[in-house]
């Protein structure tokens, strides 16, 4: 049996809240989708809680993919073998993600593996089932893959149409349709970006169960999904420290390996500024979108975050004031420069209240660029000066 | 000009909130015919610092004012309800500015809009401007000027940057439509491209895209088959690393798909001019217009 | 203050499951609609549980209407007064309905009374809000009454449009809209025929609360509304014994005061048969619709039920076999006549398998009528013969 | 004849259940073109005792057979899902036989049907028959015969009784539509009356009603304004006591409304002949047809 760890990449997969397998399976069970019996442990002694038959499957609980290939899934034919595995597996870091715990299940006797997920289809503008009767291989390159858009309001026949399209029949068609119905309902009710069962297996006793599960919760919905209150912190454990900090402040930071810290308002403009820095021979040290309507406080927080990155030699602040007023940004700059008078900065300010901002910054020693290209060129040149 | 002009009567849903009130004032200052605000429970008051009446429901506001468009500034979890309210009240253009609407809600709102054949722009978008005529949303009006360039974009501030470059180069705009950065949205490129293609005031189209998804690839295909006006494209995120979400929920390179390179390639194959910087967009537009005159 | 007991009559109000006020209010509270504090008692001693201020409102819990006018609602300014009332109220029977318990609440300081309900609009074919800003009077003759159809899928703006139409504004509009939203949701989720708040009051402290509530659950939905499992028996307490028995057997019996017991298959035909009996000078003793697809067992149960009614002199069985096969009916008849050879019966049988049935009944001594009018005339004439 | 004829291709949803299977056989025996059954999980089998194929989904069945109608025998709590499945698969006439569907589900199904402009008959109805051509539902075919009388009814067996009286009096039927006894339903009287009024094969219309609601009063009004063929009505429940539900969920006299007297009064005022017994219906139809011939 080949364990499958690949999955459909959902939009925003890397920043929206990714759940551990054991959490996903608890949710599946709550919604009536069968999962194997299991216990979750972090220490060897807890193996005494195993109340099902050997052999066991022991799986590292990590947020990253590629677990199977990395050796994060092992089998134990008896207690002794299990004991010898616990410590090793708990110590593993897979794809930058530390093992949080181990999920222990009886090794399931598999007759057949399938794939089933619900995600949002950006092209169609609605949720979509993605499924394959033949699972067990890399799903993105799977030729038997089929999709079925899910209209609103939902009725269960859509799940039956899916099962039919998968090529199923008889009792199996009804079982898979029932699981697909539940999977959509939890996807919808819990505001998920992805609800994935891979593999969905038919056991030797003809049950259909979710052998592995992946759930990604949409961040924008966390304010109304009370069951996930307090979960976010824990699920950001694998993020670099400053990116985590940014997220908590509502800023969008992606750290890169260059030395020009880039702060803009608006994602498109931030990317465009990065692109220009690169085109003019510079090297972006980060992407930081301070958001469309960022005020003084948020702008200051953004500058300070980038300032903390030791690789950054020069900060390029590019604000085109639409919602963001230039004077709010100027306030933040004045405050920051008071504390960090030696920080090398290039500031491009244009738009709403540009005059006010210019006046406020007149004594700061900062040269203001109304034109983006000139600002970028200046930042690139400053980044190349030896400190 | 497309979708909106100086005669367009506009409602603002969420007009009494901080952002809604600020932008209602700015829209009025630009010349937009804002005829009413809608905030449940605030009916009978005025939008702060304006003479615009607030109504409790869209139905009431529409009946009283004859508005045909509504701009939404309501909080994200109320947007689905407010949007459906506008659609069911008979609004024919819905501009959803609100950011952070859960995708499930957006998908439902989109399904309502399609069912009723309503134009919906957004969510998480800057809105639409017909320079010199009207402004619906949060675009900074002063950087636009009337002219023959039709703009359509997934981005906000990047659009302003490119509008600025166009305006600085004396290439005014017919209409600029910000379709928004979320993966699921009401209006996609083809609907806007079709409108520009049919619009007598538009000579050249500027298409601004970014990494993530395949909307730009599809737009390129659409241009090739259906658009006979010259198109200049700009794609942001040429240097973005894969697997990281760049601000917008939609801006992520997934599994090697949705790269700027793939998009630019598709554009070029469709006969679209691809610019690498905002100022290059303006240059290319200028050149294309000179060629048009020669023909 | 005038207590209001009238309500919108919902289709099937008298046979679908009507809940007690205290049950309706618990459901309202579960769905986030404010109700007064309360305790429910059946004995005087339980008054010690009152943990709110006097004066109290003491209300008989009965399934019938007209409670206020009948004196089933009383006020007590102190414990002594309350004690003297409990026994009296518990002994009351109102409109044929025995008092099941007493609901005790603090007497609410009312500023204004309104009316709000959700029911099914048969003409529009969808649920509908019915509401009035001015409640406190007989709602069916209330001129301020307004209606608002509820489209599917539901969005809360419909509740706001209702509140607006009611003439509300400001905070009150939002409060009533929020209650209306919850009321629709519970109406939909619990498969109700009626969810009614009468009166919906604004208190002196500007809260909006449900002072009285009425809920009717649709019988057809009881199989999927697990929360009502086992409730039906208790809520049929006020039905005459044989009607209750019929209901349990899936038969529809309405007892009348004549002496011709009428059993047919299909509601329309049963009514038409009743009408003919009356037109030909007879007097129907009951309406019993055995249903379109009734088999031998059900038909027998139906005949036996009517046979139990001491007022019935002759039973008129009118079966037009479409779904119901005549031979199934004949089986039931043979079985019944064996046990009750002297029962006066007129049988009209026509339709599917009529031949078989005729053969089976050849020896029974029963005369079979293929024509309805002749059968009715025979039954009427038999009903007039002195026994 | 209206709605259905001998060329109508019919699917049966729930064809493998006890009732569905029995009536599928009876429909086939009558001559109905039953082209497929639908039962999820039973695809590939045959409807018991027939040569009719069973499919797993309506979509599959429709694609394979070209059916345009579906008759529903599925259990009450599955009817909404099955009905929407048929509508979304492109069925244009839905006949819902199922009894005991919770009204909330019926209302939702009706809203789907209206949205898509689908004809929906029922629920809790006997179906529709065009005598000598086709039968969709559970009506006993042998009591009908072809002729010029259009029948529409809220009742089941009462309809058979009146059809029998008509047939015995040699007054055959063009089509008989049983719209069902539930308060919320897909098709109401006016839709059927309009069809009969436009149908060349129909000379006289028989309308069968019962107590409860005000559908008969509205039908009377409709006849007065829109129907130019003679109509004979029969209303059941003349002797029903108020406040008691008489079998059908819809048959109840509420708050003094919905009495047979009120309905008969409305009918007479609209120029409709009101009969007091089934045999009187046949007599009146016969008389009216004689008068028509004289004209």
Tab-separated table of C-alpha atoms in Angstrom, chain C:
chain	number	residue	atom	x	y	z
C	1	UNK	CA	-53.772	45.458	29.890
C	2	UNK	CA	-55.814	43.128	27.802
C	3	UNK	CA	-54.482	39.594	27.438
C	4	UNK	CA	-54.690	38.292	23.943
C	5	UNK	CA	-55.536	34.699	23.292
C	6	UNK	CA	-56.682	34.718	19.724
C	7	UNK	CA	-54.286	33.571	17.068
C	8	UNK	CA	-53.903	33.105	13.360
C	9	UNK	CA	-55.544	29.836	12.457
C	10	UNK	CA	-53.123	27.693	10.617
C	11	UNK	CA	-54.160	24.958	8.229
C	12	UNK	CA	-54.628	21.790	10.179
C	13	UNK	CA	-54.401	23.681	13.448
C	14	UNK	CA	-56.693	21.220	15.157
C	15	UNK	CA	-54.897	18.056	14.220
C	16	UNK	CA	-51.215	18.941	13.896
C	17	UNK	CA	-49.286	19.001	17.160
C	18	UNK	CA	-50.075	22.069	19.204
C	19	UNK	CA	-47.536	22.867	21.958
C	20	UNK	CA	-48.168	24.350	25.385
C	21	UNK	CA	-47.119	27.943	25.978
C	22	UNK	CA	-44.264	26.844	28.251
C	23	UNK	CA	-42.922	24.513	25.581
C	24	UNK	CA	-43.136	27.185	22.891
C	25	UNK	CA	-41.294	29.640	25.139
C	26	UNK	CA	-38.493	27.173	25.862
C	27	UNK	CA	-38.031	26.753	22.133
C	28	UNK	CA	-38.043	30.528	21.643
C	29	UNK	CA	-35.391	30.898	24.356
C	30	UNK	CA	-33.269	28.155	22.750
C	31	UNK	CA	-33.323	30.109	19.507
C	32	UNK	CA	-32.380	33.392	21.185
C	33	UNK	CA	-35.790	35.052	21.467
C	34	UNK	CA	-36.217	36.699	24.878
C	35	UNK	CA	-39.020	35.419	27.090
C	36	UNK	CA	-39.871	36.350	30.693
C	37	UNK	CA	-38.288	34.454	33.563
C	38	UNK	CA	-40.604	31.699	34.670
C	39	UNK	CA	-41.211	28.575	36.668
C	40	UNK	CA	-43.719	25.858	35.875
C	41	UNK	CA	-45.629	24.143	38.679
C	42	UNK	CA	-48.531	21.815	39.276
C	43	UNK	CA	-48.774	22.041	43.108
C	44	UNK	CA	-49.038	24.909	45.588
C	45	UNK	CA	-45.863	23.912	47.461
C	46	UNK	CA	-43.803	24.477	44.350
C	47	UNK	CA	-44.437	28.210	44.685
C	48	UNK	CA	-41.379	28.215	46.955
C	49	UNK	CA	-39.308	27.938	43.778
C	50	UNK	CA	-40.354	31.434	42.675
C	51	UNK	CA	-37.072	33.356	42.506
C	52	UNK	CA	-38.316	36.620	40.999
C	53	UNK	CA	-40.336	39.571	42.229
C	54	UNK	CA	-44.057	39.802	42.842
C	55	UNK	CA	-46.610	40.575	41.444
C	56	UNK	CA	-46.843	37.311	39.476
C	57	UNK	CA	-48.749	36.236	36.394
C	58	UNK	CA	-50.149	32.712	36.745
C	59	UNK	CA	-51.249	31.073	33.525
C	60	UNK	CA	-53.088	27.812	32.915
C	61	UNK	CA	-51.226	25.656	30.411
C	62	UNK	CA	-53.910	24.433	28.033
C	63	UNK	CA	-53.927	23.541	24.349
C	64	UNK	CA	-57.095	25.450	23.510
C	65	UNK	CA	-57.569	29.136	22.842
C	66	UNK	CA	-59.768	31.573	24.773
C	67	UNK	CA	-57.749	31.138	27.963
C	68	UNK	CA	-57.784	34.799	28.998
C	69	UNK	CA	-61.507	35.233	28.662
C	70	UNK	CA	-62.133	31.984	30.523
C	71	UNK	CA	-60.172	33.243	33.539
C	72	UNK	CA	-57.168	31.024	32.951
C	73	UNK	CA	-54.766	33.897	33.518
C	74	UNK	CA	-54.589	35.454	36.963
C	75	UNK	CA	-52.304	37.846	38.825
C	76	UNK	CA	-51.015	37.516	42.378
C	77	UNK	CA	-49.611	40.451	44.303
C	78	UNK	CA	-48.121	38.266	47.043
C	79	UNK	CA	-47.442	34.666	48.002
C	80	UNK	CA	-50.725	34.265	49.842
C	81	UNK	CA	-52.736	35.315	46.836
C	82	UNK	CA	-50.695	33.017	44.628
C	83	UNK	CA	-51.280	30.082	46.969
C	84	UNK	CA	-55.016	30.597	46.852
C	85	UNK	CA	-54.962	30.581	43.046
C	86	UNK	CA	-52.920	27.476	42.286
C	87	UNK	CA	-55.545	24.882	43.186
C	88	UNK	CA	-58.339	26.745	41.425
C	89	UNK	CA	-56.398	27.191	38.207
C	90	UNK	CA	-55.059	23.631	38.123
C	91	UNK	CA	-58.657	22.390	38.276
C	92	UNK	CA	-59.756	24.397	35.243
C	93	UNK	CA	-60.783	22.915	31.921
C	94	UNK	CA	-60.822	25.510	29.147
C	95	UNK	CA	-62.485	24.835	25.816
C	96	UNK	CA	-62.395	21.118	26.538
C	97	UNK	CA	-58.698	21.221	27.380
C	98	UNK	CA	-57.525	20.290	30.867
C	99	UNK	CA	-54.936	22.463	32.595
C	100	UNK	CA	-51.650	20.585	32.319
C	101	UNK	CA	-49.594	22.864	34.598
C	102	UNK	CA	-49.249	26.521	35.562
C	103	UNK	CA	-46.665	28.873	34.144
C	104	UNK	CA	-45.634	31.525	36.638
C	105	UNK	CA	-43.858	34.678	35.528
C	106	UNK	CA	-43.152	38.101	36.966
C	107	UNK	CA	-45.876	40.478	35.778
C	108	UNK	CA	-44.178	42.348	32.956
C	109	UNK	CA	-44.356	46.161	32.804
C	110	UNK	CA	-45.592	46.621	29.259
C	111	UNK	CA	-45.080	49.731	27.182
C	112	UNK	CA	-46.515	48.397	23.938
C	113	UNK	CA	-47.939	45.199	22.455
C	114	UNK	CA	-47.304	43.883	18.941
C	115	UNK	CA	-48.074	40.710	17.025
C	116	UNK	CA	-45.657	38.507	15.070
C	117	UNK	CA	-45.990	35.084	13.491
C	118	UNK	CA	-44.708	32.859	10.702
C	119	UNK	CA	-47.000	30.427	8.953
C	120	UNK	CA	-47.384	28.800	5.550
C	121	UNK	CA	-49.209	30.876	2.956
C	122	UNK	CA	-51.164	28.430	0.811
C	123	UNK	CA	-52.071	31.032	-1.797
C	124	UNK	CA	-48.484	32.188	-2.316
C	125	UNK	CA	-47.028	28.713	-1.777
C	126	UNK	CA	-44.344	29.917	0.635
C	127	UNK	CA	-43.888	30.829	4.299
C	128	UNK	CA	-45.144	34.260	5.290
C	129	UNK	CA	-44.666	36.704	8.120
C	130	UNK	CA	-47.847	38.071	9.637
C	131	UNK	CA	-47.359	41.018	11.960
C	132	UNK	CA	-48.975	44.066	13.471
C	133	UNK	CA	-47.417	47.019	15.250
C	134	UNK	CA	-50.576	47.382	17.257
C	135	UNK	CA	-51.289	44.084	18.963
C	136	UNK	CA	-53.435	43.496	21.971
C	137	UNK	CA	-56.676	42.938	20.098
C	138	UNK	CA	-58.236	40.079	18.189
C	139	UNK	CA	-55.592	39.569	15.584
C	140	UNK	CA	-57.826	38.272	12.807
C	141	UNK	CA	-59.809	41.493	12.733
C	142	UNK	CA	-56.786	43.745	13.247
C	143	UNK	CA	-56.559	46.392	10.575
C	144	UNK	CA	-52.889	47.168	11.103
C	145	UNK	CA	-51.976	43.611	10.116
C	146	UNK	CA	-49.332	43.255	7.424
C	147	UNK	CA	-47.844	40.265	5.645
C	148	UNK	CA	-44.461	39.666	4.056
C	149	UNK	CA	-43.765	36.528	1.993
C	150	UNK	CA	-40.491	34.768	2.839
C	151	UNK	CA	-38.478	33.665	-0.202
C	152	UNK	CA	-36.144	30.686	-0.215
C	153	UNK	CA	-33.271	30.738	0.555
C	154	UNK	CA	-33.871	33.084	3.468
C	155	UNK	CA	-31.772	36.175	4.082
C	156	UNK	CA	-32.288	38.437	7.116
C	157	UNK	CA	-33.207	41.523	5.072
C	158	UNK	CA	-36.678	40.010	4.689
C	159	UNK	CA	-37.148	40.394	8.443
C	160	UNK	CA	-35.985	44.012	8.228
C	161	UNK	CA	-38.401	44.713	5.383
C	162	UNK	CA	-41.133	43.298	7.625
C	163	UNK	CA	-40.147	45.461	10.588
C	164	UNK	CA	-40.084	48.484	8.287
C	165	UNK	CA	-43.527	47.647	6.915
C	166	UNK	CA	-44.767	47.356	10.502
C	167	UNK	CA	-43.838	51.002	10.879
C	168	UNK	CA	-40.898	50.479	13.225
C	169	UNK	CA	-37.688	52.485	13.214
C	170	UNK	CA	-34.412	52.928	15.078
C	171	UNK	CA	-33.203	50.333	17.549
C	172	UNK	CA	-36.704	48.846	17.728
C	173	UNK	CA	-36.622	48.013	14.021
C	174	UNK	CA	-33.405	46.055	14.494
C	175	UNK	CA	-34.657	44.279	17.610
C	176	UNK	CA	-37.904	43.149	16.017
C	177	UNK	CA	-36.104	42.183	12.795
C	178	UNK	CA	-33.700	40.048	14.798
C	179	UNK	CA	-36.605	38.284	16.539
C	180	UNK	CA	-38.402	37.799	13.217
C	181	UNK	CA	-35.227	36.293	11.741
C	182	UNK	CA	-34.973	33.797	14.589
C	183	UNK	CA	-38.680	33.038	14.426
C	184	UNK	CA	-38.454	32.129	10.750
C	185	UNK	CA	-35.395	29.993	11.341
C	186	UNK	CA	-37.064	27.945	14.047
C	187	UNK	CA	-40.247	27.713	11.988
C	188	UNK	CA	-38.187	26.287	9.121
C	189	UNK	CA	-35.788	24.098	11.073
C	190	UNK	CA	-38.467	22.563	13.298
C	191	UNK	CA	-41.015	22.079	10.482
C	192	UNK	CA	-43.743	24.133	12.088
C	193	UNK	CA	-47.167	25.021	10.789
C	194	UNK	CA	-47.232	28.074	13.016
C	195	UNK	CA	-44.757	29.990	15.187
C	196	UNK	CA	-46.581	32.837	16.841
C	197	UNK	CA	-45.697	35.495	19.393
C	198	UNK	CA	-48.814	37.214	20.693
C	199	UNK	CA	-48.217	39.575	22.218
C	200	UNK	CA	-44.662	40.558	21.356
C	201	UNK	CA	-44.148	43.291	23.915
C	202	UNK	CA	-41.894	46.265	24.405
C	203	UNK	CA	-41.252	46.462	28.127
C	204	UNK	CA	-40.875	49.641	30.162
C	205	UNK	CA	-37.115	49.036	29.953
C	206	UNK	CA	-37.318	48.871	26.140
C	207	UNK	CA	-36.615	45.194	25.840
C	208	UNK	CA	-38.614	43.288	23.241
C	209	UNK	CA	-39.862	39.952	24.585
C	210	UNK	CA	-42.283	37.175	23.713
C	211	UNK	CA	-44.977	37.360	26.382
C	212	UNK	CA	-47.026	34.476	24.982
C	213	UNK	CA	-46.173	31.901	22.378
C	214	UNK	CA	-47.918	29.338	20.243
C	215	UNK	CA	-46.228	26.641	18.208
C	216	UNK	CA	-47.885	24.037	15.978
C	217	UNK	CA	-45.648	21.272	14.689
C	218	UNK	CA	-46.525	19.690	11.358
C	219	UNK	CA	-47.381	16.026	11.901
C	220	UNK	CA	-45.807	14.970	8.632
C	221	UNK	CA	-42.424	16.150	9.922
C	222	UNK	CA	-42.488	14.313	13.262
C	223	UNK	CA	-40.491	11.464	11.778
C	224	UNK	CA	-37.502	13.713	11.252
C	225	UNK	CA	-37.829	16.128	14.161
C	226	UNK	CA	-36.084	14.097	16.818
C	227	UNK	CA	-36.649	16.703	19.530
C	228	UNK	CA	-40.376	15.943	19.411
C	229	UNK	CA	-39.970	12.175	19.749
C	230	UNK	CA	-42.645	10.942	22.134
C	231	UNK	CA	-44.360	14.319	22.407
C	232	UNK	CA	-47.367	13.429	20.265
C	233	UNK	CA	-49.155	11.174	22.761
C	234	UNK	CA	-49.164	13.870	25.420
C	235	UNK	CA	-50.383	16.529	23.039
C	236	UNK	CA	-53.377	14.501	21.923
C	237	UNK	CA	-54.763	14.427	25.469
C	238	UNK	CA	-57.668	16.673	24.516
C	239	UNK	CA	-58.782	14.575	21.546
C	240	UNK	CA	-61.778	12.221	21.980
C	241	UNK	CA	-60.592	8.681	22.662
C	242	UNK	CA	-61.489	7.117	19.311
C	243	UNK	CA	-60.056	10.033	17.320
C	244	UNK	CA	-56.802	9.627	19.248
C	245	UNK	CA	-56.821	5.913	18.537
C	246	UNK	CA	-57.450	6.549	14.829
C	247	UNK	CA	-54.581	8.996	14.647
C	248	UNK	CA	-52.191	6.439	16.099
C	249	UNK	CA	-53.275	3.996	13.402
C	250	UNK	CA	-52.789	6.541	10.642
C	251	UNK	CA	-56.526	6.901	10.093
C	252	UNK	CA	-58.347	10.179	9.950
C	253	UNK	CA	-61.452	10.100	12.118
C	254	UNK	CA	-63.751	12.978	12.975
C	255	UNK	CA	-66.748	12.043	15.099
C	256	UNK	CA	-70.067	13.697	14.421
C	257	UNK	CA	-73.445	13.406	16.103
C	258	UNK	CA	-75.422	11.303	13.630
C	259	UNK	CA	-75.907	7.532	13.424
C	260	UNK	CA	-74.436	6.548	10.034
C	261	UNK	CA	-70.830	5.539	10.308
C	262	UNK	CA	-68.999	6.500	7.120
C	263	UNK	CA	-65.768	4.896	5.953
C	264	UNK	CA	-64.213	5.719	2.608
C	265	UNK	CA	-60.825	5.766	0.974
C	266	UNK	CA	-59.773	9.333	0.235
C	267	UNK	CA	-60.725	12.549	1.977
C	268	UNK	CA	-62.688	14.119	-0.857
C	269	UNK	CA	-64.808	11.027	-1.427
C	270	UNK	CA	-65.453	10.687	2.302
C	271	UNK	CA	-66.697	14.263	2.454
C	272	UNK	CA	-68.765	13.773	-0.687
C	273	UNK	CA	-70.317	10.641	0.844
C	274	UNK	CA	-71.126	12.573	4.033
C	275	UNK	CA	-72.706	15.290	1.940
C	276	UNK	CA	-74.841	12.767	0.047
C	277	UNK	CA	-75.947	11.081	3.251
C	278	UNK	CA	-77.117	14.427	4.538
C	279	UNK	CA	-78.721	15.338	1.222
C	280	UNK	CA	-80.691	12.085	1.225
C	281	UNK	CA	-81.957	12.784	4.737
C	282	UNK	CA	-79.455	10.805	6.797
C	283	UNK	CA	-77.169	11.891	9.589
C	284	UNK	CA	-73.408	11.127	9.472
C	285	UNK	CA	-71.998	9.684	12.709
C	286	UNK	CA	-68.423	10.203	11.630
C	287	UNK	CA	-65.953	11.002	8.894
C	288	UNK	CA	-63.352	8.269	8.493
C	289	UNK	CA	-60.853	8.481	5.690
C	290	UNK	CA	-58.962	5.190	5.569
C	291	UNK	CA	-56.497	6.666	3.094
C	292	UNK	CA	-55.815	6.129	-0.568
C	293	UNK	CA	-53.664	3.029	-0.315
C	294	UNK	CA	-55.254	1.259	2.612
C	295	UNK	CA	-54.805	-2.502	2.841
C	296	UNK	CA	-56.699	-5.240	4.603
C	297	UNK	CA	-55.321	-4.485	8.048
C	298	UNK	CA	-55.993	-0.774	7.881
C	299	UNK	CA	-59.491	-1.270	6.511
C	300	UNK	CA	-60.298	-3.694	9.307
C	301	UNK	CA	-58.985	-1.258	11.925
C	302	UNK	CA	-61.166	1.438	10.383
C	303	UNK	CA	-64.330	-0.684	10.496
C	304	UNK	CA	-63.631	-1.730	14.068
C	305	UNK	CA	-63.126	1.839	15.192
C	306	UNK	CA	-66.467	2.935	13.790
C	307	UNK	CA	-68.069	-0.192	15.190
C	308	UNK	CA	-67.011	0.932	18.688
C	309	UNK	CA	-69.092	4.097	18.453
C	310	UNK	CA	-72.357	3.336	20.260
C	311	UNK	CA	-74.269	6.012	18.328
C	312	UNK	CA	-73.645	4.328	14.985
C	313	UNK	CA	-76.595	2.240	13.785
C	314	UNK	CA	-75.359	1.440	10.314
C	315	UNK	CA	-71.916	1.483	8.734
C	316	UNK	CA	-71.607	2.730	5.169
C	317	UNK	CA	-68.381	1.525	3.583
C	318	UNK	CA	-67.660	3.225	0.274
C	319	UNK	CA	-64.561	2.021	-1.537
C	320	UNK	CA	-63.662	3.153	-5.014
C	321	UNK	CA	-60.632	1.020	-5.695
C	322	UNK	CA	-57.831	2.892	-7.348
C	323	UNK	CA	-54.791	2.292	-5.237
C	324	UNK	CA	-56.888	0.373	-2.780
C	325	UNK	CA	-57.662	-3.047	-4.215
C	326	UNK	CA	-61.253	-4.232	-3.650
C	327	UNK	CA	-60.138	-7.741	-2.659
C	328	UNK	CA	-58.054	-6.362	0.211
C	329	UNK	CA	-61.167	-4.631	1.464
C	330	UNK	CA	-63.210	-7.793	1.007
C	331	UNK	CA	-60.717	-9.715	3.162
C	332	UNK	CA	-61.163	-7.194	5.936
C	333	UNK	CA	-64.932	-7.373	5.606
C	334	UNK	CA	-65.009	-11.157	5.797
C	335	UNK	CA	-62.892	-11.025	8.933
C	336	UNK	CA	-65.037	-8.347	10.546
C	337	UNK	CA	-68.339	-10.027	9.735
C	338	UNK	CA	-67.149	-13.254	11.308
C	339	UNK	CA	-66.809	-11.454	14.640
C	340	UNK	CA	-69.774	-9.121	14.173
C	341	UNK	CA	-72.358	-11.012	12.134
C	342	UNK	CA	-75.235	-8.791	13.270
C	343	UNK	CA	-73.701	-5.409	12.454
C	344	UNK	CA	-75.853	-3.498	9.973
C	345	UNK	CA	-73.662	-2.641	6.989
C	346	UNK	CA	-73.983	-1.171	3.523
C	347	UNK	CA	-71.033	-1.772	1.250
C	348	UNK	CA	-70.250	-0.065	-2.013
C	349	UNK	CA	-67.266	-1.583	-3.783
C	350	UNK	CA	-66.021	-0.614	-7.179
C	351	UNK	CA	-62.705	-0.591	-8.998
C	352	UNK	CA	-59.564	-2.716	-9.013
C	353	UNK	CA	-60.204	-6.451	-8.415
C	354	UNK	CA	-63.920	-5.831	-7.959
C	355	UNK	CA	-64.692	-9.318	-9.357
C	356	UNK	CA	-62.471	-11.064	-6.844
C	357	UNK	CA	-64.054	-9.109	-4.027
C	358	UNK	CA	-67.555	-9.948	-5.154
C	359	UNK	CA	-66.751	-13.640	-5.205
C	360	UNK	CA	-65.218	-13.507	-1.753
C	361	UNK	CA	-68.245	-11.777	-0.323
C	362	UNK	CA	-70.839	-13.908	-2.123
C	363	UNK	CA	-71.536	-16.002	0.982
C	364	UNK	CA	-71.329	-13.202	3.502
C	365	UNK	CA	-74.936	-12.114	3.181
C	366	UNK	CA	-73.727	-8.600	2.441
C	367	UNK	CA	-75.391	-6.899	-0.491
C	368	UNK	CA	-72.831	-5.079	-2.589
C	369	UNK	CA	-73.699	-1.834	-4.332
C	370	UNK	CA	-71.690	-0.835	-7.366
C	371	UNK	CA	-73.431	2.554	-7.404
C	372	UNK	CA	-72.808	5.147	-4.703
C	373	UNK	CA	-76.200	6.845	-4.675
C	374	UNK	CA	-78.052	3.583	-4.192
C	375	UNK	CA	-75.700	2.623	-1.388
C	376	UNK	CA	-76.239	5.938	0.349
C	377	UNK	CA	-80.005	5.637	0.029
C	378	UNK	CA	-79.885	2.132	1.507
C	379	UNK	CA	-77.759	3.303	4.430
C	380	UNK	CA	-80.100	6.201	5.150
C	381	UNK	CA	-83.091	3.938	5.081
C	382	UNK	CA	-81.400	1.414	7.400
C	383	UNK	CA	-80.487	4.214	9.808
C	384	UNK	CA	-84.176	5.036	10.237
C	385	UNK	CA	-85.321	1.503	11.062
C	386	UNK	CA	-85.957	1.123	14.788
C	387	UNK	CA	-83.625	-1.518	16.250
